[in-house]
Amino acid sequence: MKNTFKYLEIYNYFKEKIEKNEFPENSKLPSIRFLAQKFNVNHLTILKVYNLLESDGYIIKKQGAGVFVKPKEYIFYNNPKDSSVETFNKGFRNINTHNNAIINFVSGSQDYDENIFIKLKEILLDIPSNIMNYANTQGDEELRKVIKLTLLQKKMDISIKNIQIINGAQQGLDLIMKSIISKTKNKIIVGSPTYHGALNIFKNNCKIFTVTMENDGFNMLELEELLQKEKISFIYTMMDFNCPTGISWSNEKKKQLIHLAQKYKTYILEDDFASDLYYKEKRRIFLKNLDKENKYVIYMKSYSKILAPGLRLAFMILPNELIEKIKTSKFLSDISSSSLDQYILKEFLKRKILEKNIKTLREKYEKRYLFLKEKLEKIKFLNLEYEIEGGFYIWVKLDERIDYNKFYIEAQNKGVYLLPAFSFYLDNKNRPYFRISFASTDIKDINLAFEKLNHII
């Protein structure tokens, strides 16, 4: 009992000092040996304290470097009293209950058109009697045929045997991690910054290398230097309106990327969540279009941002040599995706309901973007980092004279939720940037939010 009280006493000692900023953010904490001597306990007690502080989000362990205090706004946004799952659920309860006190620039979920629900009810009246059976592990054949037709519109002529239905992009990333096995730990390359959901999956399974994101894609010199030095399992990319910056790759850099994949014999994961959400009609070249031999690009398409995140479906186009590996991983994971969900998606595609919804979203998002851009131009210390051509993410830079830690906290206190830059970087350090998502925030709320932000500044 005495040891238990000592362990909690030491934990609370560190927790209090971190919260009071007596141990500043990013500062290095003492070694386990030093603390064991200071508190007159064994090494395992201190290790237990550090493990709890890490799981509660107060510290980060860096192999070979030591233990460091996480940035204070990380601690603020990830309340250590809650698990990560509960934090996620609380955020979406605020969205789903239309909490008028909160203006949410964090969520990527759209505010739904009621017509979608009306059409869903119509579809459910026509469901076949065998809908409750297991589906094919690779996915319903009829659905894959319909997807093949939509891909032809994007100049992708793909056999349905290369199409794998999955339960959202997160499962796709997980299946790839389980299927692309190297003799040592997988080494991958991501942009800096990049999608935080992917980073969280990769961190536990890979050695991650980063390449600077520019306004038209990766810094290609940095990328080739890494490919020369390291045996890379795959490169993770988002080609259009990416998260978090909203930028799109140039066609020239897409061609360079394919060339490097061929030269260094590595896969590229093309994560497509928003390419349909362009504001102006423009012929887009998908990376998969350039992979003529279907050997290097794994194309992954999610429906969460163009239809509904609650319909947990996406698909991958796989190179031939990965088909059986991914299918096996899928079977071991959950046997198959829901037959009912696949039927609903098939009907949304066949009846062109999805196509109409995408058109509505394009118009809605363009209006919101133009309004946001106008508002940003009127606030002296906030700057739009990149112009965007579609999607619903923008990357905003704070003037160096602004204390961004205080800014985020003040914004949240006033009910304006922003996502700070640290979430999107491997080192978890903050920068004077934040992401705004306007997927579920209408013009009225955008206007109110910027009145509040202007007041804070």
XYZ file of C-alpha atoms in Angstrom:
457
model
C 0.000 0.000 0.000
C 2.890 2.351 0.865
C 4.467 1.864 -2.607
C 1.094 2.580 -4.265
C 0.761 5.878 -2.410
C 4.357 6.796 -3.287
C 3.767 6.123 -6.988
C 0.615 8.289 -7.019
C 2.365 10.986 -5.013
C 5.182 11.219 -7.576
C 2.708 11.148 -10.458
C 0.717 14.052 -8.975
C 3.949 15.956 -8.290
C 4.855 15.911 -11.994
C 1.285 16.465 -13.178
C 0.913 19.596 -11.045
C 4.266 21.062 -12.079
C 3.574 20.470 -15.779
C 0.122 22.061 -15.537
C 1.589 25.079 -13.691
C 4.321 25.345 -16.345
C 7.062 24.785 -13.754
C 8.228 22.112 -16.170
C 7.882 24.092 -19.450
C 6.640 22.526 -22.688
C 9.293 20.598 -24.635
C 11.609 20.628 -21.591
C 13.546 17.451 -20.809
C 12.652 15.645 -17.581
C 15.207 13.948 -15.274
C 16.360 10.384 -15.863
C 14.732 7.416 -14.160
C 17.926 6.733 -12.173
C 18.106 10.314 -10.875
C 14.441 10.327 -9.828
C 14.693 6.926 -8.156
C 17.465 8.307 -5.966
C 15.654 11.615 -5.335
C 12.393 9.997 -4.202
C 14.082 6.968 -2.612
C 12.145 4.420 -4.671
C 13.126 1.697 -7.123
C 13.454 2.263 -10.873
C 10.223 0.419 -11.662
C 8.195 2.908 -9.625
C 9.544 5.846 -11.664
C 9.018 3.914 -14.896
C 5.395 3.342 -13.871
C 4.982 7.077 -13.177
C 6.415 7.997 -16.591
C 4.219 5.424 -18.341
C 1.100 6.893 -16.722
C 2.136 10.466 -17.557
C 2.691 9.373 -21.151
C -0.670 7.581 -21.432
C -2.398 10.650 -19.940
C -0.800 12.883 -22.558
C 1.588 14.920 -20.390
C 4.925 13.670 -21.696
C 6.498 12.045 -24.728
C 9.349 9.524 -24.712
C 11.941 9.868 -27.458
C 14.126 6.830 -27.978
C 17.767 7.658 -27.271
C 16.948 11.240 -26.266
C 14.899 11.064 -23.063
C 11.516 12.172 -21.726
C 9.996 15.541 -22.668
C 6.953 17.608 -21.665
C 4.351 17.832 -24.412
C 3.233 21.259 -25.663
C 0.644 22.764 -23.319
C -1.997 23.161 -26.003
C -1.641 19.429 -26.757
C -2.470 18.741 -23.127
C -5.343 21.241 -23.267
C -6.899 19.737 -26.400
C -6.398 16.141 -25.256
C -7.836 16.227 -21.749
C -5.924 13.529 -19.843
C -9.045 12.701 -17.850
C -10.504 11.219 -21.010
C -9.311 8.344 -23.145
C -8.668 9.129 -26.808
C -11.876 7.301 -27.716
C -13.940 9.338 -25.240
C -12.322 12.588 -26.442
C -13.322 11.677 -30.017
C -16.868 10.829 -28.964
C -17.267 14.045 -26.956
C -16.232 16.115 -29.957
C -18.770 14.437 -32.197
C -21.530 14.682 -29.603
C -21.029 18.432 -29.814
C -21.468 18.255 -33.589
C -24.369 15.842 -33.646
C -26.353 17.764 -31.033
C -25.736 21.058 -32.852
C -24.296 22.671 -29.730
C -24.904 26.376 -30.382
C -22.115 27.351 -27.998
C -19.495 25.661 -30.178
C -18.255 26.648 -33.629
C -16.397 23.611 -34.848
C -13.521 24.137 -37.293
C -12.071 20.718 -36.350
C -14.521 18.219 -37.827
C -14.282 17.049 -41.429
C -17.861 15.736 -41.359
C -20.304 17.468 -43.683
C -23.605 18.959 -42.559
C -26.014 16.669 -44.336
C -28.651 17.457 -46.885
C -31.998 16.056 -45.719
C -32.501 14.604 -49.216
C -29.780 12.054 -48.446
C -31.880 10.624 -45.615
C -35.018 10.599 -47.738
C -33.201 8.655 -50.461
C -31.724 6.286 -47.869
C -35.249 5.420 -46.645
C -36.298 4.670 -50.227
C -33.306 2.377 -50.709
C -34.011 0.493 -47.483
C -37.537 -0.314 -48.699
C -36.013 -2.293 -51.576
C -33.407 -4.361 -49.746
C -33.077 -7.986 -50.963
C -33.891 -10.912 -48.670
C -30.304 -12.239 -48.578
C -28.846 -8.975 -47.261
C -28.040 -10.428 -43.824
C -25.581 -13.006 -45.209
C -21.795 -12.648 -45.245
C -20.447 -10.760 -48.233
C -17.491 -11.760 -50.372
C -14.257 -10.877 -48.536
C -13.112 -8.784 -51.483
C -16.473 -7.017 -51.621
C -19.842 -7.429 -53.298
C -19.257 -8.141 -57.000
C -22.075 -5.865 -58.181
C -20.733 -2.994 -56.104
C -17.243 -3.490 -57.522
C -18.681 -3.431 -61.051
C -20.439 -0.133 -60.329
C -17.208 1.292 -58.860
C -15.355 0.156 -61.986
C -17.755 2.274 -64.096
C -17.122 5.349 -61.926
C -13.365 4.783 -62.292
C -13.652 4.768 -66.079
C -14.862 8.376 -65.814
C -11.500 9.109 -64.156
C -9.612 7.350 -66.971
C -8.828 4.338 -64.757
C -9.521 1.076 -66.573
C -9.265 -1.417 -63.730
C -10.399 -5.039 -63.389
C -12.806 -5.689 -60.526
C -10.330 -8.302 -59.218
C -8.061 -5.390 -58.262
C -10.798 -3.649 -56.269
C -10.964 -4.386 -52.533
C -13.865 -3.053 -50.411
C -12.801 -1.925 -46.932
C -14.365 -0.372 -43.825
C -13.082 3.166 -44.289
C -9.616 4.546 -44.974
C -8.391 3.730 -41.464
C -8.888 0.016 -42.092
C -7.171 0.404 -45.443
C -4.070 1.816 -43.765
C -4.133 -0.978 -41.203
C -4.447 -3.710 -43.867
C -1.545 -2.244 -45.829
C 0.595 -2.237 -42.680
C -0.211 -5.914 -42.146
C 0.410 -6.889 -45.770
C 3.589 -5.063 -46.759
C 6.072 -6.837 -44.554
C 9.800 -6.193 -44.606
C 12.533 -8.180 -42.835
C 13.023 -5.250 -40.475
C 10.578 -2.545 -39.353
C 8.747 -0.973 -42.299
C 10.184 2.354 -43.369
C 7.785 4.855 -44.878
C 7.797 8.456 -46.107
C 5.098 11.024 -45.364
C 4.720 14.728 -46.012
C 5.407 17.255 -43.283
C 2.716 18.205 -42.317
C 0.359 15.307 -43.082
C -2.922 13.646 -42.049
C -2.836 13.017 -38.293
C -4.953 9.843 -38.485
C -2.386 8.199 -40.749
C 0.483 9.343 -38.523
C -1.127 7.744 -35.486
C -1.397 4.390 -37.272
C 2.099 4.517 -38.742
C 3.862 5.539 -35.521
C 3.351 2.180 -33.849
C 4.347 0.090 -36.853
C 6.943 1.945 -38.899
C 10.049 4.008 -38.937
C 8.768 7.262 -40.427
C 10.731 9.713 -42.550
C 9.312 13.108 -43.480
C 9.588 15.307 -46.551
C 8.681 18.987 -46.628
C 5.290 19.751 -48.161
C 5.396 22.642 -50.628
C 2.528 24.413 -52.374
C 2.503 21.810 -55.184
C 3.537 18.594 -53.419
C 6.651 17.129 -51.818
C 10.092 18.696 -52.013
C 11.327 16.200 -54.594
C 15.056 16.685 -53.863
C 14.479 15.734 -50.220
C 12.410 12.751 -51.340
C 15.065 11.332 -53.658
C 17.796 11.804 -51.054
C 15.762 9.636 -48.666
C 15.064 7.007 -51.320
C 18.779 6.791 -52.068
C 19.664 6.223 -48.409
C 16.804 4.031 -47.164
C 14.871 0.983 -48.370
C 11.349 2.447 -48.234
C 8.262 0.212 -48.012
C 5.865 2.878 -49.279
C 5.256 6.616 -49.649
C 2.004 8.023 -48.222
C 0.392 10.817 -50.250
C -2.811 12.817 -50.733
C -2.862 14.319 -54.214
C -5.843 16.679 -54.106
C -6.933 19.230 -51.459
C -4.874 17.435 -48.872
C -5.097 17.393 -45.110
C -4.133 19.699 -43.460
C -2.963 22.351 -45.951
C -5.581 22.018 -48.722
C -2.902 22.032 -51.458
C -2.924 19.843 -54.582
C 0.046 18.241 -56.301
C 1.147 19.585 -59.673
C 1.005 17.161 -62.594
C 4.753 17.581 -63.036
C 5.463 16.397 -59.502
C 3.046 13.486 -59.890
C 5.076 12.299 -62.879
C 8.312 12.734 -60.938
C 6.882 10.714 -58.051
C 5.932 7.787 -60.291
C 9.377 7.879 -61.866
C 11.034 7.691 -58.416
C 8.767 4.814 -57.335
C 9.796 2.873 -60.438
C 13.471 3.751 -60.004
C 13.645 2.755 -56.313
C 11.049 -0.056 -56.441
C 8.677 1.249 -53.767
C 4.916 1.533 -53.426
C 2.962 4.790 -53.285
C -0.276 4.986 -51.301
C -2.596 7.524 -52.961
C -5.194 8.446 -50.321
C -8.096 10.093 -52.153
C -10.725 11.533 -49.828
C -11.583 14.794 -51.586
C -10.650 14.824 -55.298
C -14.356 15.049 -56.262
C -14.766 18.323 -54.354
C -13.161 20.670 -56.898
C -14.668 24.138 -57.288
C -14.059 24.546 -61.008
C -14.105 21.807 -63.635
C -10.519 20.831 -64.359
C -9.058 17.625 -65.738
C -7.272 15.921 -62.875
C -4.532 13.378 -63.438
C -4.644 10.748 -60.727
C -1.408 9.118 -59.710
C -3.024 5.790 -60.508
C -3.523 6.997 -64.113
C 0.265 7.230 -64.417
C 0.897 3.743 -63.030
C 0.505 2.067 -66.410
C 1.698 -1.363 -65.228
C -0.426 -1.277 -62.040
C 2.687 -2.131 -60.014
C 3.457 0.839 -57.786
C 0.335 2.774 -56.756
C -2.188 1.623 -54.147
C -5.184 3.875 -54.716
C -7.562 4.286 -51.769
C -10.905 6.063 -52.103
C -13.041 6.956 -49.092
C -16.721 7.955 -49.107
C -16.722 9.488 -45.628
C -16.202 13.077 -46.805
C -18.498 12.966 -49.840
C -21.361 10.830 -48.533
C -21.337 9.921 -44.825
C -18.665 8.871 -42.299
C -21.248 6.623 -40.630
C -21.286 4.499 -43.787
C -17.914 2.923 -43.056
C -16.925 2.048 -46.602
C -14.034 2.775 -48.926
C -12.166 0.809 -51.574
C -8.619 0.200 -52.724
C -7.216 -0.495 -56.184
C -4.385 -2.937 -55.614
C -1.332 -3.907 -57.641
C -1.636 -7.545 -58.701
C 0.970 -8.841 -56.274
C -0.910 -7.405 -53.270
C -4.403 -8.707 -54.049
C -4.161 -11.999 -52.136
C -2.157 -10.500 -49.246
C -4.701 -7.737 -48.640
C -7.630 -10.133 -49.086
C -6.158 -12.463 -46.449
C -5.557 -9.571 -44.039
C -9.126 -8.397 -44.588
C -10.519 -11.876 -43.889
C -8.506 -12.172 -40.678
C -9.606 -8.685 -39.635
C -13.394 -8.937 -40.043
C -14.163 -11.530 -42.788
C -15.981 -8.967 -44.948
C -17.599 -5.537 -44.954
C -21.296 -5.249 -44.106
C -23.594 -6.551 -46.851
C -26.174 -3.921 -45.945
C -23.685 -1.051 -46.129
C -22.391 -2.293 -49.479
C -25.920 -2.530 -50.850
C -26.683 1.042 -49.730
C -23.492 2.374 -51.338
C -24.195 0.487 -54.570
C -27.657 2.073 -54.780
C -26.316 5.541 -53.967
C -23.941 5.132 -56.912
C -26.399 3.530 -59.354
C -29.172 6.046 -58.663
C -26.657 8.945 -58.986
C -27.563 10.188 -55.507
C -23.886 10.458 -54.608
C -23.161 12.373 -57.798
C -25.840 14.959 -56.936
C -24.603 15.244 -53.339
C -21.061 15.911 -54.537
C -22.306 18.705 -56.786
C -24.142 20.275 -53.824
C -21.019 20.025 -51.651
C -18.829 21.668 -54.301
C -21.112 24.693 -54.506
C -21.493 24.936 -50.732
C -17.767 24.611 -49.991
C -16.716 27.125 -52.626
C -19.045 29.758 -51.115
C -17.708 29.058 -47.625
C -14.098 29.186 -48.796
C -14.538 32.533 -50.543
C -16.249 33.944 -47.433
C -13.468 32.615 -45.175
C -10.818 34.057 -47.452
C -12.490 37.459 -47.309
C -12.661 37.300 -43.507
C -8.991 36.316 -43.186
C -7.938 39.266 -45.319
C -9.542 41.598 -42.756
C -7.752 40.174 -39.700
C -4.278 41.636 -39.439
C -2.464 38.768 -37.731
C -3.972 35.774 -39.566
C -2.856 34.791 -43.071
C -4.084 32.161 -45.511
C -0.981 30.140 -46.325
C -2.205 28.549 -49.569
C -4.943 29.260 -52.069
C -7.063 26.140 -52.619
C -9.022 24.865 -55.630
C -11.378 22.546 -53.798
C -12.074 20.604 -50.623
C -12.779 22.056 -47.179
C -9.401 22.494 -45.447
C -7.303 25.641 -45.247
C -3.965 26.220 -43.512
C -3.738 29.474 -41.570
C -0.559 31.139 -40.306
C -0.449 33.179 -37.128
C 1.728 36.276 -36.998
C 4.941 35.653 -35.022
C 3.892 38.334 -32.504
C 0.929 36.184 -31.400
C 1.400 33.680 -28.559
C -0.275 30.760 -30.306
C -0.615 28.688 -27.134
C -2.734 31.397 -25.527
C -4.566 32.030 -28.799
C -5.833 28.429 -29.103
C -6.894 28.271 -25.488
C -8.690 31.626 -25.662
C -10.411 30.542 -28.881
C -11.701 27.354 -27.283
C -12.823 29.265 -24.192
C -14.949 31.382 -26.530
C -16.363 28.291 -28.216
C -14.240 28.348 -31.391
C -12.544 24.982 -31.941
C -9.369 25.018 -34.058
C -6.841 22.252 -34.728
C -3.254 23.358 -33.941
C -0.328 22.420 -36.146
C 1.298 19.930 -33.762
C -1.304 17.288 -34.650
C 0.047 17.055 -38.194
C 3.787 16.774 -37.518
C 5.790 13.704 -36.604
C 7.775 15.524 -33.899
C 4.515 16.685 -32.247
C 5.947 20.198 -31.876
C 3.781 23.186 -32.519
C 4.237 25.783 -35.238
C 2.429 29.102 -35.786
C -0.216 27.408 -37.973
C -3.628 25.861 -37.539
C -6.076 23.992 -39.763
C -9.605 25.190 -40.408
C -12.194 22.738 -41.665
C -15.365 24.365 -42.965
C -17.136 21.097 -43.820
C -19.783 21.472 -41.113
C -19.626 25.225 -40.393
C -22.010 27.483 -42.296
C -21.409 31.121 -43.286
C -23.344 32.479 -40.301
C -21.108 30.567 -37.861
C -17.959 31.438 -39.809
C -18.838 35.124 -39.470
C -19.477 34.784 -35.723
C -16.262 32.792 -35.215
C -14.140 35.420 -36.911
C -15.692 38.176 -34.835
C -14.555 36.223 -31.774
C -11.068 35.520 -33.171
C -10.620 39.168 -34.109
C -11.559 40.148 -30.556
C -8.999 37.699 -29.112
C -6.219 39.082 -31.300
